[in-house]
mmCIF file of C-alpha atoms and ligand atoms in Angstrom:
data_model
loop_
_atom_site.group_PDB
_atom_site.id
_atom_site.type_symbol
_atom_site.label_atom_id
_atom_site.label_comp_id
_atom_site.label_asym_id
_atom_site.label_seq_id
_atom_site.Cartn_x
_atom_site.Cartn_y
_atom_site.Cartn_z
ATOM 1 C CA MET H 120 -0.615 23.703 29.608
ATOM 2 C CA SER H 121 -3.528 21.768 27.608
ATOM 3 C CA TYR H 122 -4.279 18.087 27.869
ATOM 4 C CA TYR H 123 -3.055 17.787 23.454
ATOM 5 C CA ALA H 124 -0.028 20.053 24.262
ATOM 6 C CA TYR H 125 1.054 18.805 27.426
ATOM 7 C CA GLU H 126 0.959 15.167 24.737
ATOM 8 C CA LEU H 127 3.018 17.462 22.071
ATOM 9 C CA SER H 128 5.495 18.106 23.812
ATOM 10 C CA ALA H 129 5.780 14.860 25.281
ATOM 11 C CA LEU H 130 6.440 13.712 21.899
ATOM 12 C CA LYS H 131 8.870 15.818 21.117
ATOM 13 C CA ARG H 132 11.363 15.015 24.236
ATOM 14 C CA ALA H 133 10.758 11.578 22.549
ATOM 15 C CA GLY H 134 11.585 12.225 19.482
ATOM 16 C CA ARG H 135 8.514 11.347 18.039
ATOM 17 C CA TYR H 136 7.270 14.802 16.641
ATOM 18 C CA ARG H 137 6.071 14.686 13.258
ATOM 19 C CA GLU H 138 5.546 18.029 10.838
ATOM 20 C CA ARG H 139 4.670 18.204 6.989
ATOM 21 C CA THR H 140 7.274 19.980 4.687
ATOM 22 C CA ILE H 141 7.097 21.095 1.726
ATOM 23 C CA TYR H 142 10.400 19.591 -0.040
ATOM 24 C CA ASP H 143 12.620 21.670 -2.581
ATOM 25 C CA ALA H 144 11.545 20.676 -6.004
ATOM 26 C CA SER H 145 14.946 20.016 -6.903
ATOM 27 C CA LEU H 146 15.704 17.280 -4.249
ATOM 28 C CA ILE H 147 15.782 13.828 -5.317
ATOM 29 C CA ASP H 148 13.223 12.381 -3.646
ATOM 30 C CA LEU H 149 13.565 8.796 -2.202
ATOM 31 C CA ALA H 150 11.119 9.078 0.487
ATOM 32 C CA SER H 151 7.777 8.671 -2.033
ATOM 33 C CA ASN H 152 6.470 5.309 -2.711
ATOM 34 C CA ASP H 153 5.607 6.380 -6.214
ATOM 35 C CA TYR H 154 8.252 3.445 -7.243
ATOM 36 C CA LEU H 155 8.380 3.299 -11.069
ATOM 37 C CA GLY H 156 8.155 7.611 -11.704
ATOM 38 C CA LEU H 157 5.243 7.617 -12.748
ATOM 39 C CA ALA H 158 3.634 10.262 -11.002
ATOM 40 C CA GLU H 159 5.912 12.150 -12.611
ATOM 41 C CA GLN H 160 5.440 11.624 -16.603
ATOM 42 C CA PRO H 161 3.452 14.307 -18.165
ATOM 43 C CA SER H 162 2.603 12.170 -20.800
ATOM 44 C CA LEU H 163 -0.101 9.835 -18.477
ATOM 45 C CA ALA H 164 -1.362 12.977 -16.966
ATOM 46 C CA GLU H 165 -1.673 14.297 -20.485
ATOM 47 C CA ARG H 166 -3.512 11.580 -21.956
ATOM 48 C CA ALA H 167 -5.885 11.061 -18.791
ATOM 49 C CA TYR H 168 -6.869 14.915 -18.531
ATOM 50 C CA GLU H 169 -8.080 14.495 -22.575
ATOM 51 C CA ARG H 170 -10.025 12.244 -21.652
ATOM 52 C CA LEU H 171 -11.255 14.037 -18.697
ATOM 53 C CA ARG H 172 -12.132 16.281 -21.311
ATOM 54 C CA GLU H 173 -14.261 14.248 -23.524
ATOM 55 C CA GLN H 174 -17.074 13.193 -20.125
ATOM 56 C CA PRO H 175 -19.867 15.597 -19.570
ATOM 57 C CA SER H 176 -18.556 16.486 -16.231
ATOM 58 C CA HIS H 177 -15.499 16.087 -14.351
ATOM 59 C CA GLY H 178 -16.248 16.078 -10.591
ATOM 60 C CA ALA H 179 -17.346 13.001 -9.466
ATOM 61 C CA LYS H 180 -20.895 14.676 -7.729
ATOM 62 C CA ALA H 181 -22.181 12.097 -5.611
ATOM 63 C CA SER H 182 -21.599 8.513 -3.924
ATOM 64 C CA MET H 183 -21.082 5.354 -6.630
ATOM 65 C CA LEU H 184 -25.252 4.490 -4.997
ATOM 66 C CA VAL H 185 -26.722 8.097 -6.062
ATOM 67 C CA ASN H 186 -25.389 9.063 -9.849
ATOM 68 C CA GLY H 187 -21.782 9.495 -8.502
ATOM 69 C CA TYR H 188 -21.022 6.438 -10.522
ATOM 70 C CA HIS H 189 -19.718 7.000 -14.394
ATOM 71 C CA GLU H 190 -18.042 4.724 -17.045
ATOM 72 C CA VAL H 191 -14.515 5.867 -16.445
ATOM 73 C CA HIS H 192 -14.764 3.647 -13.136
ATOM 74 C CA GLN H 193 -16.247 1.175 -14.602
ATOM 75 C CA ALA H 194 -13.794 0.375 -16.700
ATOM 76 C CA PHE H 195 -10.728 1.102 -14.355
ATOM 77 C CA GLU H 196 -12.498 -1.257 -12.675
ATOM 78 C CA ARG H 197 -13.219 -3.837 -15.436
ATOM 79 C CA ALA H 198 -9.318 -3.356 -16.505
ATOM 80 C CA LEU H 199 -8.787 -4.515 -13.578
ATOM 81 C CA CYS H 200 -10.007 -7.232 -12.902
ATOM 82 C CA GLU H 201 -8.814 -8.533 -16.386
ATOM 83 C CA ALA H 202 -5.501 -7.260 -15.762
ATOM 84 C CA ASN H 203 -5.891 -9.202 -12.153
ATOM 85 C CA GLY H 204 -8.114 -12.277 -12.433
ATOM 86 C CA PHE H 205 -10.188 -11.123 -10.913
ATOM 87 C CA GLU H 206 -14.703 -11.745 -10.833
ATOM 88 C CA ALA H 207 -15.680 -8.178 -10.076
ATOM 89 C CA GLY H 208 -13.954 -4.420 -8.964
ATOM 90 C CA VAL H 209 -14.976 -1.930 -7.178
ATOM 91 C CA VAL H 210 -12.939 1.861 -6.665
ATOM 92 C CA VAL H 211 -12.455 3.209 -3.416
ATOM 93 C CA GLY H 212 -11.421 6.756 -2.137
ATOM 94 C CA SER H 213 -8.099 5.477 -1.185
ATOM 95 C CA GLY H 214 -6.211 2.518 1.011
ATOM 96 C CA PHE H 215 -7.075 3.487 3.872
ATOM 97 C CA ASN H 216 -10.886 3.646 3.440
ATOM 98 C CA ALA H 217 -10.076 0.227 1.263
ATOM 99 C CA ASN H 218 -9.291 -1.705 4.587
ATOM 100 C CA VAL H 219 -11.606 -0.044 6.913
ATOM 101 C CA ALA H 220 -14.677 -1.199 4.439
ATOM 102 C CA MET H 221 -13.512 -4.401 4.011
ATOM 103 C CA ILE H 222 -13.165 -4.869 7.523
ATOM 104 C CA GLU H 223 -15.702 -3.332 8.707
ATOM 105 C CA ALA H 224 -18.200 -5.111 6.086
ATOM 106 C CA LEU H 225 -16.737 -8.376 6.252
ATOM 107 C CA VAL H 226 -16.414 -9.036 9.444
ATOM 108 C CA ARG H 227 -19.775 -10.535 11.156
ATOM 109 C CA LYS H 228 -20.915 -11.377 14.458
ATOM 110 C CA GLY H 229 -19.302 -14.230 15.180
ATOM 111 C CA ASP H 230 -16.383 -14.000 12.444
ATOM 112 C CA LEU H 231 -12.926 -14.603 13.983
ATOM 113 C CA LEU H 232 -10.503 -11.950 12.232
ATOM 114 C CA ILE H 233 -6.779 -12.486 12.241
ATOM 115 C CA LEU H 234 -4.274 -9.836 11.442
ATOM 116 C CA ASP H 235 -0.364 -10.086 10.624
ATOM 117 C CA GLU H 236 1.075 -7.517 13.693
ATOM 118 C CA GLN H 237 2.394 -5.587 10.812
ATOM 119 C CA TYR H 238 -0.770 -5.152 9.129
ATOM 120 C CA HIS H 239 -1.776 -1.302 8.015
ATOM 121 C CA ALA H 240 -2.864 0.772 10.996
ATOM 122 C CA SER H 241 -5.938 1.553 8.112
ATOM 123 C CA GLY H 242 -6.925 -2.098 8.811
ATOM 124 C CA MET H 243 -5.796 -1.724 12.209
ATOM 125 C CA MET H 244 -8.525 0.404 13.396
ATOM 126 C CA ALA H 245 -10.553 -0.774 11.493
ATOM 127 C CA ALA H 246 -10.767 -3.990 12.971
ATOM 128 C CA ARG H 247 -11.799 -2.039 16.985
ATOM 129 C CA LEU H 248 -15.429 -1.228 15.323
ATOM 130 C CA VAL H 249 -15.819 -5.237 14.614
ATOM 131 C CA GLU H 250 -18.391 -7.119 16.265
ATOM 132 C CA GLY H 251 -16.172 -10.632 15.565
ATOM 133 C CA GLU H 252 -13.324 -12.280 17.364
ATOM 134 C CA VAL H 253 -10.457 -10.086 16.388
ATOM 135 C CA ARG H 254 -6.515 -11.527 16.852
ATOM 136 C CA THR H 255 -3.562 -10.804 15.638
ATOM 137 C CA PHE H 256 -0.574 -13.173 14.416
ATOM 138 C CA ALA H 257 3.158 -12.912 14.830
ATOM 139 C CA HIS H 258 4.449 -10.919 11.527
ATOM 140 C CA ASN H 259 4.474 -13.541 8.247
ATOM 141 C CA SER H 260 4.622 -16.146 10.775
ATOM 142 C CA VAL H 261 2.634 -18.899 9.270
ATOM 143 C CA GLU H 262 2.986 -21.606 12.100
ATOM 144 C CA ASP H 263 1.445 -19.121 14.521
ATOM 145 C CA LEU H 264 -1.359 -17.902 12.097
ATOM 146 C CA ALA H 265 -2.108 -21.684 13.160
ATOM 147 C CA VAL H 266 -1.908 -21.336 16.155
ATOM 148 C CA GLN H 267 -4.086 -17.992 16.310
ATOM 149 C CA ILE H 268 -6.819 -20.598 14.253
ATOM 150 C CA ALA H 269 -6.720 -23.426 16.171
ATOM 151 C CA GLN H 270 -7.636 -20.769 19.189
ATOM 152 C CA GLY H 271 -10.046 -18.695 17.767
ATOM 153 C CA LYS H 272 -13.285 -19.436 18.639
ATOM 154 C CA GLY H 273 -14.996 -17.218 15.270
ATOM 155 C CA LYS H 274 -16.746 -19.708 12.773
ATOM 156 C CA ARG H 275 -15.759 -17.791 9.829
ATOM 157 C CA ILE H 276 -11.842 -16.571 9.455
ATOM 158 C CA ILE H 277 -11.052 -13.653 7.936
ATOM 159 C CA ILE H 278 -6.972 -13.185 7.761
ATOM 160 C CA ALA H 279 -5.198 -9.511 6.401
ATOM 161 C CA VAL H 280 -2.184 -10.075 5.497
ATOM 162 C CA GLU H 281 0.201 -7.439 2.970
ATOM 163 C CA GLY H 282 2.038 -8.468 -0.401
ATOM 164 C CA ILE H 283 4.935 -6.108 0.836
ATOM 165 C CA TYR H 284 5.184 -4.994 3.932
ATOM 166 C CA SER H 285 5.213 -1.182 4.258
ATOM 167 C CA MET H 286 8.098 -1.061 6.587
ATOM 168 C CA GLU H 287 10.346 -3.996 6.538
ATOM 169 C CA GLY H 288 9.549 -4.041 3.010
ATOM 170 C CA ASP H 289 9.721 -7.620 3.178
ATOM 171 C CA LEU H 290 7.082 -10.518 1.180
ATOM 172 C CA LEU H 291 3.989 -12.149 2.265
ATOM 173 C CA ASN H 292 5.588 -16.265 3.600
ATOM 174 C CA GLU H 293 3.456 -17.473 0.514
ATOM 175 C CA ALA H 294 2.885 -20.702 2.817
ATOM 176 C CA ILE H 295 0.120 -18.240 4.854
ATOM 177 C CA ILE H 296 -1.612 -17.882 1.388
ATOM 178 C CA HIS H 297 -1.515 -21.920 1.453
ATOM 179 C CA LEU H 298 -2.680 -22.110 4.944
ATOM 180 C CA ALA H 299 -6.209 -19.796 4.005
ATOM 181 C CA ASN H 300 -6.952 -21.877 1.562
ATOM 182 C CA GLU H 301 -6.533 -24.621 3.414
ATOM 183 C CA HIS H 302 -9.078 -23.660 5.916
ATOM 184 C CA ASP H 303 -11.269 -21.602 3.002
ATOM 185 C CA ALA H 304 -10.514 -18.133 5.586
ATOM 186 C CA LEU H 305 -11.181 -14.848 3.454
ATOM 187 C CA LEU H 306 -7.864 -13.492 2.578
ATOM 188 C CA ILE H 307 -7.670 -10.495 2.249
ATOM 189 C CA ILE H 308 -4.333 -8.998 0.378
ATOM 190 C CA ASP H 309 -3.011 -5.348 0.982
ATOM 191 C CA GLU H 310 -1.058 -4.759 -2.203
ATOM 192 C CA ALA H 311 -0.040 -1.145 -1.444
ATOM 193 C CA HIS H 312 3.806 -2.440 -1.669
ATOM 194 C CA SER H 313 3.302 -4.955 -4.337
ATOM 195 C CA SER H 314 0.851 -3.893 -7.165
ATOM 196 C CA GLY H 315 3.220 -2.978 -9.789
ATOM 197 C CA VAL H 316 6.308 -3.842 -8.045
ATOM 198 C CA ILE H 317 5.925 -7.790 -7.870
ATOM 199 C CA GLY H 318 5.014 -10.580 -10.022
ATOM 200 C CA THR H 319 5.430 -11.831 -13.976
ATOM 201 C CA ASN H 320 3.276 -8.952 -14.878
ATOM 202 C CA LEU H 321 3.876 -6.829 -12.436
ATOM 203 C CA MET H 322 0.134 -7.505 -10.664
ATOM 204 C CA GLY H 323 1.268 -8.353 -7.474
ATOM 205 C CA ILE H 324 2.093 -10.930 -4.664
ATOM 206 C CA LEU H 325 -0.611 -13.740 -6.700
ATOM 207 C CA ASP H 326 1.216 -13.113 -9.534
ATOM 208 C CA PHE H 327 4.919 -13.185 -7.952
ATOM 209 C CA TYR H 328 3.861 -16.841 -6.897
ATOM 210 C CA GLY H 329 2.401 -17.653 -10.006
ATOM 211 C CA LEU H 330 -1.379 -18.887 -8.169
ATOM 212 C CA PRO H 331 -4.086 -18.919 -9.338
ATOM 213 C CA VAL H 332 -6.769 -16.335 -8.167
ATOM 214 C CA ARG H 333 -9.878 -18.340 -6.010
ATOM 215 C CA PRO H 334 -13.135 -17.137 -4.448
ATOM 216 C CA ASN H 335 -11.519 -16.804 -0.844
ATOM 217 C CA HIS H 336 -9.350 -14.086 -2.062
ATOM 218 C CA ILE H 337 -10.000 -10.393 -1.686
ATOM 219 C CA LYS H 338 -6.975 -8.271 -3.388
ATOM 220 C CA MET H 339 -7.203 -4.769 -2.436
ATOM 221 C CA GLY H 340 -4.049 -2.201 -4.899
ATOM 222 C CA THR H 341 -3.977 1.681 -3.480
ATOM 223 C CA LEU H 342 -3.213 4.116 -6.748
ATOM 224 C CA GLY H 343 -1.618 6.665 -4.908
ATOM 225 C CA LYS H 344 2.224 3.992 -5.025
ATOM 226 C CA ALA H 345 3.459 2.481 -8.265
ATOM 227 C CA TYR H 346 0.361 3.514 -10.025
ATOM 228 C CA GLY H 347 1.413 7.168 -9.238
ATOM 229 C CA SER H 348 -2.145 8.465 -8.548
ATOM 230 C CA PHE H 349 -4.412 8.213 -5.821
ATOM 231 C CA GLY H 350 -7.312 6.053 -4.786
ATOM 232 C CA ALA H 351 -7.289 2.367 -4.055
ATOM 233 C CA TYR H 352 -9.542 -0.485 -5.422
ATOM 234 C CA ILE H 353 -10.809 -3.843 -4.125
ATOM 235 C CA LEU H 354 -11.033 -7.085 -6.590
ATOM 236 C CA ALA H 355 -12.614 -10.044 -5.450
ATOM 237 C CA SER H 356 -15.435 -13.386 -6.100
ATOM 238 C CA ALA H 357 -18.362 -10.776 -7.089
ATOM 239 C CA HIS H 358 -21.002 -11.885 -4.712
ATOM 240 C CA ILE H 359 -18.112 -10.289 -1.885
ATOM 241 C CA ILE H 360 -18.244 -6.796 -4.180
ATOM 242 C CA ASP H 361 -22.246 -7.150 -4.468
ATOM 243 C CA PHE H 362 -21.557 -7.134 -0.560
ATOM 244 C CA LEU H 363 -19.446 -4.234 -0.495
ATOM 245 C CA ILE H 364 -21.641 -2.544 -2.042
ATOM 246 C CA ASN H 365 -24.641 -2.701 -0.236
ATOM 247 C CA ARG H 366 -22.963 -2.618 3.060
ATOM 248 C CA ALA H 367 -19.468 -0.598 3.233
ATOM 249 C CA LYS H 368 -19.767 2.966 4.813
ATOM 250 C CA PRO H 369 -16.492 4.150 2.875
ATOM 251 C CA ILE H 370 -17.963 3.261 -0.679
ATOM 252 C CA ILE H 371 -21.714 3.603 -0.127
ATOM 253 C CA TYR H 372 -21.713 7.504 2.367
ATOM 254 C CA ALA H 373 -18.845 8.434 0.017
ATOM 255 C CA THR H 374 -18.597 11.094 -3.154
ATOM 256 C CA ALA H 375 -17.649 8.709 -5.542
ATOM 257 C CA PRO H 376 -13.336 8.388 -6.523
ATOM 258 C CA SER H 377 -11.995 10.893 -8.618
ATOM 259 C CA LEU H 378 -12.465 11.263 -12.024
ATOM 260 C CA PHE H 379 -9.280 12.399 -12.888
ATOM 261 C CA ASP H 380 -7.618 10.164 -11.106
ATOM 262 C CA THR H 381 -9.272 7.526 -11.824
ATOM 263 C CA LEU H 382 -8.580 7.892 -15.335
ATOM 264 C CA LEU H 383 -4.648 8.524 -14.707
ATOM 265 C CA ALA H 384 -4.590 4.977 -12.617
ATOM 266 C CA ASP H 385 -6.424 3.760 -15.784
ATOM 267 C CA GLU H 386 -3.182 5.199 -18.072
ATOM 268 C CA SER H 387 -0.675 3.982 -15.646
ATOM 269 C CA LEU H 388 -2.156 0.176 -15.439
ATOM 270 C CA GLN H 389 -1.654 0.478 -19.472
ATOM 271 C CA TYR H 390 1.485 2.175 -19.461
ATOM 272 C CA ILE H 391 3.010 -0.863 -16.814
ATOM 273 C CA GLN H 392 0.950 -3.725 -19.010
ATOM 274 C CA ALA H 393 2.908 -2.017 -22.540
ATOM 275 C CA ASN H 394 5.950 -1.426 -21.034
ATOM 276 C CA VAL H 395 6.011 -4.695 -18.545
ATOM 277 C CA THR H 396 9.302 -6.571 -19.576
ATOM 278 C CA ALA H 397 11.525 -2.877 -19.350
ATOM 279 C CA LEU H 398 10.112 -1.864 -15.978
ATOM 280 C CA LYS H 399 10.685 -5.616 -14.818
ATOM 281 C CA ALA H 400 14.189 -5.040 -15.935
ATOM 282 C CA ASP H 401 14.834 -1.212 -14.209
ATOM 283 C CA ILE H 402 13.090 -2.921 -10.823
ATOM 284 C CA ALA H 403 15.741 -5.906 -11.003
ATOM 285 C CA HIS H 404 18.984 -3.340 -11.651
ATOM 286 C CA LYS H 405 17.700 -1.321 -8.712
ATOM 287 C CA ARG H 406 16.961 -4.607 -6.290
ATOM 288 C CA GLN H 407 20.673 -5.432 -7.627
ATOM 289 C CA LEU H 408 22.308 -2.398 -7.022
ATOM 290 C CA ILE H 409 20.363 -1.926 -3.096
ATOM 291 C CA THR H 410 22.151 -5.516 -2.338
ATOM 292 C CA GLY H 411 26.059 -4.294 -3.614
ATOM 293 C CA LEU H 412 25.692 -1.014 -1.889
ATOM 294 C CA PHE H 413 23.959 -1.920 1.194
ATOM 295 C CA GLY H 414 23.869 -5.669 1.674
ATOM 296 C CA ILE H 415 20.060 -5.177 1.928
ATOM 297 C CA GLU H 416 17.941 -7.749 -0.383
ATOM 298 C CA SER H 417 14.730 -6.345 -0.713
ATOM 299 C CA ALA H 418 11.656 -7.807 -1.688
ATOM 300 C CA GLY H 419 10.646 -4.695 -4.065
ATOM 301 C CA LEU H 420 12.303 -1.370 -3.673
ATOM 302 C CA ILE H 421 11.914 -0.648 -0.578
ATOM 303 C CA VAL H 422 14.864 -0.556 1.375
ATOM 304 C CA PRO H 423 15.045 0.182 4.973
ATOM 305 C CA ILE H 424 17.651 0.573 7.496
ATOM 306 C CA THR H 425 17.565 0.108 10.442
ATOM 307 C CA ILE H 426 18.815 2.316 12.967
ATOM 308 C CA GLY H 427 17.313 2.634 15.972
ATOM 309 C CA ASP H 428 17.785 5.975 17.998
ATOM 310 C CA ASN H 429 14.795 8.536 17.006
ATOM 311 C CA HIS H 430 17.357 11.576 17.085
ATOM 312 C CA ARG H 431 19.986 9.948 14.542
ATOM 313 C CA VAL H 432 17.734 9.170 12.631
ATOM 314 C CA LEU H 433 16.669 12.464 12.545
ATOM 315 C CA ASP H 434 19.885 13.536 12.166
ATOM 316 C CA ILE H 435 20.827 10.898 9.085
ATOM 317 C CA ARG H 436 17.704 12.428 7.559
ATOM 318 C CA ASP H 437 18.717 15.720 7.785
ATOM 319 C CA GLN H 438 22.216 15.266 6.497
ATOM 320 C CA LEU H 439 20.573 13.182 3.680
ATOM 321 C CA LEU H 440 18.928 16.840 3.053
ATOM 322 C CA ASN H 441 22.028 18.803 3.604
ATOM 323 C CA ALA H 442 23.415 16.363 0.448
ATOM 324 C CA GLY H 443 20.305 16.828 -1.510
ATOM 325 C CA ILE H 444 17.899 13.750 -1.217
ATOM 326 C CA VAL H 445 14.468 13.432 1.332
ATOM 327 C CA VAL H 446 14.035 10.140 2.802
ATOM 328 C CA GLY H 447 11.568 9.099 5.357
ATOM 329 C CA ALA H 448 13.191 8.804 9.264
ATOM 330 C CA ILE H 449 9.984 6.822 10.524
ATOM 331 C CA ARG H 450 10.191 6.187 14.065
ATOM 332 C CA GLN H 451 7.060 4.536 16.622
ATOM 333 C CA PRO H 452 4.423 3.957 16.385
ATOM 334 C CA THR H 453 4.798 2.976 12.949
ATOM 335 C CA VAL H 454 7.779 0.974 13.517
ATOM 336 C CA PRO H 455 9.298 -0.776 16.636
ATOM 337 C CA GLU H 456 12.958 0.782 15.445
ATOM 338 C CA ALA H 457 13.109 3.644 14.530
ATOM 339 C CA ILE H 458 14.566 3.545 10.561
ATOM 340 C CA ILE H 459 15.678 5.071 7.206
ATOM 341 C CA ARG H 460 12.791 4.522 5.196
ATOM 342 C CA LEU H 461 14.513 4.436 1.150
ATOM 343 C CA ILE H 462 12.655 4.005 -2.107
ATOM 344 C CA ALA H 463 14.613 2.879 -4.993
ATOM 345 C CA ARG H 464 12.398 4.177 -7.328
ATOM 346 C CA ILE H 465 13.642 2.978 -10.603
ATOM 347 C CA ASN H 466 13.671 6.580 -12.397
ATOM 348 C CA VAL H 467 16.419 7.989 -10.447
ATOM 349 C CA ASP H 468 20.068 7.613 -11.789
ATOM 350 C CA ASP H 469 22.169 5.365 -9.805
ATOM 351 C CA HIS H 470 24.858 7.819 -8.737
ATOM 352 C CA VAL H 471 22.274 8.953 -6.444
ATOM 353 C CA PHE H 472 22.609 5.893 -4.620
ATOM 354 C CA GLU H 473 26.369 5.422 -4.902
ATOM 355 C CA ARG H 474 26.551 8.760 -3.180
ATOM 356 C CA ILE H 475 24.889 8.195 -0.167
ATOM 357 C CA SER H 476 26.561 4.417 0.398
ATOM 358 C CA ALA H 477 29.730 6.373 -0.530
ATOM 359 C CA LEU H 478 28.300 9.654 2.800
ATOM 360 C CA ASN H 479 29.216 6.362 5.344
ATOM 361 C CA ILE H 480 25.666 7.611 7.213
ATOM 362 C CA LEU H 481 24.081 4.488 7.581
ATOM 363 C CA ARG H 482 25.198 2.715 10.383
HETATM 364 C C1 PLP V 650 -0.053 -1.179 2.797
HETATM 365 C C2 PLP V 650 -0.681 -0.111 3.352
HETATM 366 N N1 PLP V 650 -2.034 0.324 2.960
HETATM 367 C C3 PLP V 650 -3.246 1.034 2.968
HETATM 368 C C4 PLP V 650 -2.746 2.146 2.565
HETATM 369 C C5 PLP V 650 -3.518 3.822 2.777
HETATM 370 O O1 PLP V 650 -3.452 3.063 1.349
HETATM 371 P P1 PLP V 650 -3.439 5.157 1.005
HETATM 372 O O2 PLP V 650 -2.930 6.287 1.360
HETATM 373 O O3 PLP V 650 -4.731 4.883 -0.420
HETATM 374 O O4 PLP V 650 -5.406 5.793 1.817
HETATM 375 C C6 PLP V 650 -0.814 2.331 3.018
HETATM 376 C C7 PLP V 650 -0.186 4.264 2.553
HETATM 377 O O5 PLP V 650 -0.369 4.759 2.005
HETATM 378 C C8 PLP V 650 0.182 1.537 3.406
HETATM 379 O O6 PLP V 650 1.144 1.329 3.048
#
C-alpha cells in the first residue's frame, strides 16, 4: 500500500476521513457561515452584476502591483476603512491568504509572535514560515499571554487573536486587547466570524467593546462568511498596509481579488449598514432562541455542541441529514473533541431549531 493510501485508511479507522459532498438544495443549511443569509439574497448579486457591467473588463487580470488594482477594489477598501475607523486597507484573495500575508510579512527576525492556541490553521501554518520567535498562549487567557510576553525574547511583539473563535464560538477576552495596547504590541485580530455579527454597527470586536482603533491594531475580515461573497481584507495604519503591499507575497504574487466578488461584498457592506437595526434584532432573537433550546450562550451565531466521540458525531450529522438539515460534524485536528457545529443563521425559521431540539439527539 502506498504511504498516502495507508494514511487515508488510518484516517477512516479513526473516524477522521473527510469527503466533499454536494448537498441537495432542498436541505436546510445550518452548516455554512452565511450568518445573515446574504449569500442567498439575489438582489445583492444582481446589483453587483449591474455594476460589473459598467467596468471595462470583468476579470482582475493581474496582480494589484501590476495593473490588476481597479477602482472597484479601491472604493471597497475606502468604504471598509470608513465603516471600521481604520486609516488604510487592502483587499486580499481570501482569509487564508490574508493570514499568511500578515504573519509571514510582519514578523521579522528578532520579533516575537504570540498566537492564541486556537488561532486559525492558516495563521498557524504561516507561523512556521517566520524567522522570529513563535509562541502560543492558552486559549483566551490574558494571564498566560502575560507569561508568554515575559518569557519571550523577541523585541517587537505581535499578537494574533480572533474576534469570535471559529469553532467554540467564544468572544475575544477584552483584557487581551488592553494588554496588547499596554505593551504597544501589534495586535492582529482575525474577524472572520465576528465582522457582520457583533458590535453596535456590526463591525466586529472593537465595535462590540466600544474601543477606539489604535495604530497597533490590525483587523482582518473575510468576505465569504457574513458578507456572503468571497475574499478578504486587511485594515491597519497606513504604513503597515504600505509595508504589506511591498512585502506580503500573497498580495504581490497573486491575481487581484475578483471584481464581481468585491462588488458583491461592497453591496453586502451597504446592506448591513442600511439594515443594522433590523439585523441586530434578528441576531439577538436567534441567540435567545438558542439559549432557550440548547442552554448555550453563544457570543455570535456559532453553536458548538460537544459530542466527544467521532463516530457518534457523524451518526448525529447523518440523522439530522435524514431530517433534512445540514450541520457541521467537526473532528480533530480542527477541534480537540468532536462537536456538532450548528450555525444559527438568521434567515432560517425558528421552528427548524425547535425541531432539532425536539429530536433529542444532541447529547
Ligand atoms: C478564523 C478564520 N480565519 C480565516 C479563515 C479563512 O478564510 P477564507 O475562507 O476566506 O480563506 C477562516 C475560514 O475559512 C476562519 O474561520
